[in-house]
């Protein structure tokens, strides 16, 4: 009865997957019931519903919901890749990719631009508060006076968000001849890094495919070409990849000290871990140059 009520409240009665629930068929298998509850929970997670309300509905904390969202996110991402390969309409593929991102951050489609700011403390609760006030893009926030942000958000978060948006999204001044706007470029200063050979190989591989997820299997093949795993057991090199990622970020922080804030979110999120999928260098391809000596 509880599942029937949830399906009805979600207005999902028309979907085939829920017909067994609504028609009172023999008792659902545990795993099937669990899967349906997860789907309904995530539907609320990507809605404007308050986090506390979602937690109370399923008796779990937001951290658990977030992890479930991340698991479903990579499934949606894989589905989008398969759909594109099969020639589905691009607008459908883009909707699946959008859903993949929404599941990670627990936001509506309207909240995605703000979720991509990736500022510590700016979670779905505060994003929804900003949306409720009509501020749905970083550019809109950049135009706000700090006092208005402090009215909506906790003071420290408001100050950090204001500073971030002013730096990255505020309109740039025009040149003195008023003929061309100054172009903003996002780049790290020239760095000299000292890395172990394997860490360097990992960074090079990610740099060559900047902005693209490199799967774990591709990384294994590149870094340890002699490794084979015929029985499909857990790969012993998974922790080593994480360790090499940590070494790369650590060396970058040392190299930028005195030039860029080594604790900045930009550096922390430079290499993104896609859980159960792979890793990605979080830069656009045109922002990365890979020079190879002959």
Coordinates of C-alpha atoms in Angstrom, one line a residue, residues 69-213:
X69 CA 22.1 9.5 -7.1
X70 CA 25.8 9.1 -8.2
X71 CA 25.2 5.4 -8.9
X72 CA 22.2 6.1 -11.1
X73 CA 24.1 9.1 -12.7
X74 CA 26.7 6.9 -14.2
X75 CA 24.0 4.5 -15.4
X76 CA 22.3 7.4 -17.1
X77 CA 25.6 8.5 -18.6
X78 CA 26.2 5.0 -20.0
X79 CA 22.6 5.0 -21.4
X80 CA 23.2 8.3 -23.1
X81 CA 26.4 7.0 -24.7
X82 CA 24.6 3.9 -26.0
X83 CA 21.7 5.9 -27.2
X84 CA 23.9 8.2 -29.2
X85 CA 25.7 5.2 -30.7
X86 CA 22.3 3.7 -31.7
X87 CA 21.3 6.9 -33.4
X88 CA 18.7 8.2 -31.0
X89 CA 17.5 11.8 -31.5
X90 CA 20.1 14.2 -30.1
X91 CA 17.5 16.0 -28.0
X92 CA 16.6 12.8 -26.2
X93 CA 20.3 12.0 -25.6
X94 CA 20.8 15.5 -24.2
X95 CA 17.9 15.0 -21.8
X96 CA 19.5 11.8 -20.5
X97 CA 22.8 13.5 -20.1
X98 CA 21.1 16.4 -18.3
X99 CA 19.4 13.9 -16.0
X100 CA 22.8 12.3 -15.2
X101 CA 24.0 15.7 -14.0
X102 CA 20.9 16.4 -12.0
X103 CA 21.1 13.1 -10.2
X104 CA 24.6 14.0 -8.9
X105 CA 23.6 17.4 -7.5
X106 CA 19.9 16.8 -6.7
X107 CA 18.6 19.8 -8.6
X108 CA 16.1 20.6 -11.2
X109 CA 17.1 21.4 -14.8
X110 CA 16.9 25.0 -13.9
X111 CA 19.4 24.5 -11.0
X112 CA 22.1 22.9 -13.1
X113 CA 24.0 26.2 -14.0
X114 CA 24.4 27.0 -10.3
X115 CA 25.3 23.4 -9.4
X116 CA 28.3 23.6 -11.8
X117 CA 29.8 26.4 -9.7
X118 CA 31.1 23.6 -7.3
X119 CA 31.6 25.8 -4.4
X120 CA 31.9 24.1 -1.0
X121 CA 28.7 24.5 0.9
X122 CA 26.6 25.4 -2.1
X123 CA 24.4 22.3 -2.1
X124 CA 20.9 21.7 -3.3
X125 CA 19.2 23.4 -0.4
X126 CA 20.9 26.8 -1.0
X127 CA 20.6 26.4 -4.8
X128 CA 16.9 25.9 -4.4
X129 CA 16.7 29.0 -2.2
X130 CA 18.5 31.0 -4.9
X131 CA 16.1 29.7 -7.6
X132 CA 13.1 30.6 -5.5
X133 CA 14.4 34.1 -5.4
X134 CA 14.8 34.1 -9.1
X135 CA 18.5 33.8 -9.4
X136 CA 19.2 30.8 -11.7
X137 CA 22.6 31.6 -13.3
X138 CA 26.1 32.6 -12.1
X139 CA 25.8 35.7 -14.2
X140 CA 22.7 36.7 -12.4
X141 CA 24.4 36.2 -9.0
X142 CA 27.4 38.3 -10.2
X143 CA 25.1 41.3 -10.6
X144 CA 23.7 41.0 -7.1
X145 CA 25.0 43.2 -4.3
X146 CA 26.6 41.2 -1.4
X147 CA 23.9 42.4 1.0
X148 CA 21.2 40.7 -1.1
X149 CA 23.1 37.4 -1.2
X150 CA 23.6 37.6 2.6
X151 CA 19.9 37.9 2.9
X152 CA 19.4 34.6 1.1
X153 CA 22.4 32.6 2.2
X154 CA 24.6 32.2 5.3
X155 CA 27.0 35.1 5.5
X156 CA 30.3 33.2 4.8
X157 CA 28.8 31.2 1.9
X158 CA 27.3 34.4 0.5
X159 CA 30.7 36.2 0.6
X160 CA 32.5 33.3 -1.1
X161 CA 29.9 32.9 -3.7
X162 CA 29.9 36.6 -4.4
X163 CA 33.6 36.7 -4.7
X164 CA 33.6 33.7 -7.0
X165 CA 30.9 35.0 -9.3
X166 CA 32.5 38.5 -9.5
X167 CA 35.8 36.9 -10.5
X168 CA 34.5 34.5 -13.1
X169 CA 31.1 35.8 -14.3
X170 CA 31.0 39.6 -13.8
X171 CA 31.0 41.6 -17.1
X172 CA 34.5 42.6 -18.1
X173 CA 35.5 46.2 -18.7
X174 CA 35.9 47.4 -22.2
X175 CA 39.2 48.5 -23.7
X176 CA 39.9 52.2 -23.8
X177 CA 39.1 52.5 -27.6
X178 CA 35.7 50.9 -26.8
X179 CA 36.1 48.6 -29.9
X180 CA 36.6 45.2 -28.3
X181 CA 35.8 43.7 -25.0
X182 CA 38.6 42.2 -23.1
X183 CA 38.6 38.4 -23.4
X184 CA 38.6 36.4 -20.2
X185 CA 40.8 33.4 -20.3
X186 CA 40.8 30.6 -17.7
X187 CA 44.2 29.2 -17.4
X188 CA 46.7 28.1 -14.8
X189 CA 50.1 29.8 -14.8
X190 CA 53.0 28.0 -16.4
X191 CA 54.0 25.3 -14.0
X192 CA 57.1 23.1 -13.4
X193 CA 56.1 19.8 -11.9
X194 CA 58.2 16.9 -10.6
X195 CA 56.2 13.7 -10.9
X196 CA 57.0 10.0 -10.8
X197 CA 56.9 8.4 -14.3
X198 CA 53.5 6.7 -13.7
X199 CA 51.9 9.8 -12.4
X200 CA 53.2 11.8 -15.3
X201 CA 51.8 9.1 -17.7
X202 CA 48.4 9.4 -16.1
X203 CA 48.4 13.2 -16.3
X204 CA 49.4 13.0 -20.0
X205 CA 46.7 10.5 -20.8
X206 CA 44.0 12.7 -19.1
X207 CA 45.4 15.9 -20.8
X208 CA 45.2 14.4 -24.2
X209 CA 41.5 13.8 -23.6
X210 CA 40.7 16.8 -21.5
X211 CA 37.0 17.2 -20.7
X212 CA 36.3 13.5 -21.5
X213 CA 36.0 10.6 -19.0

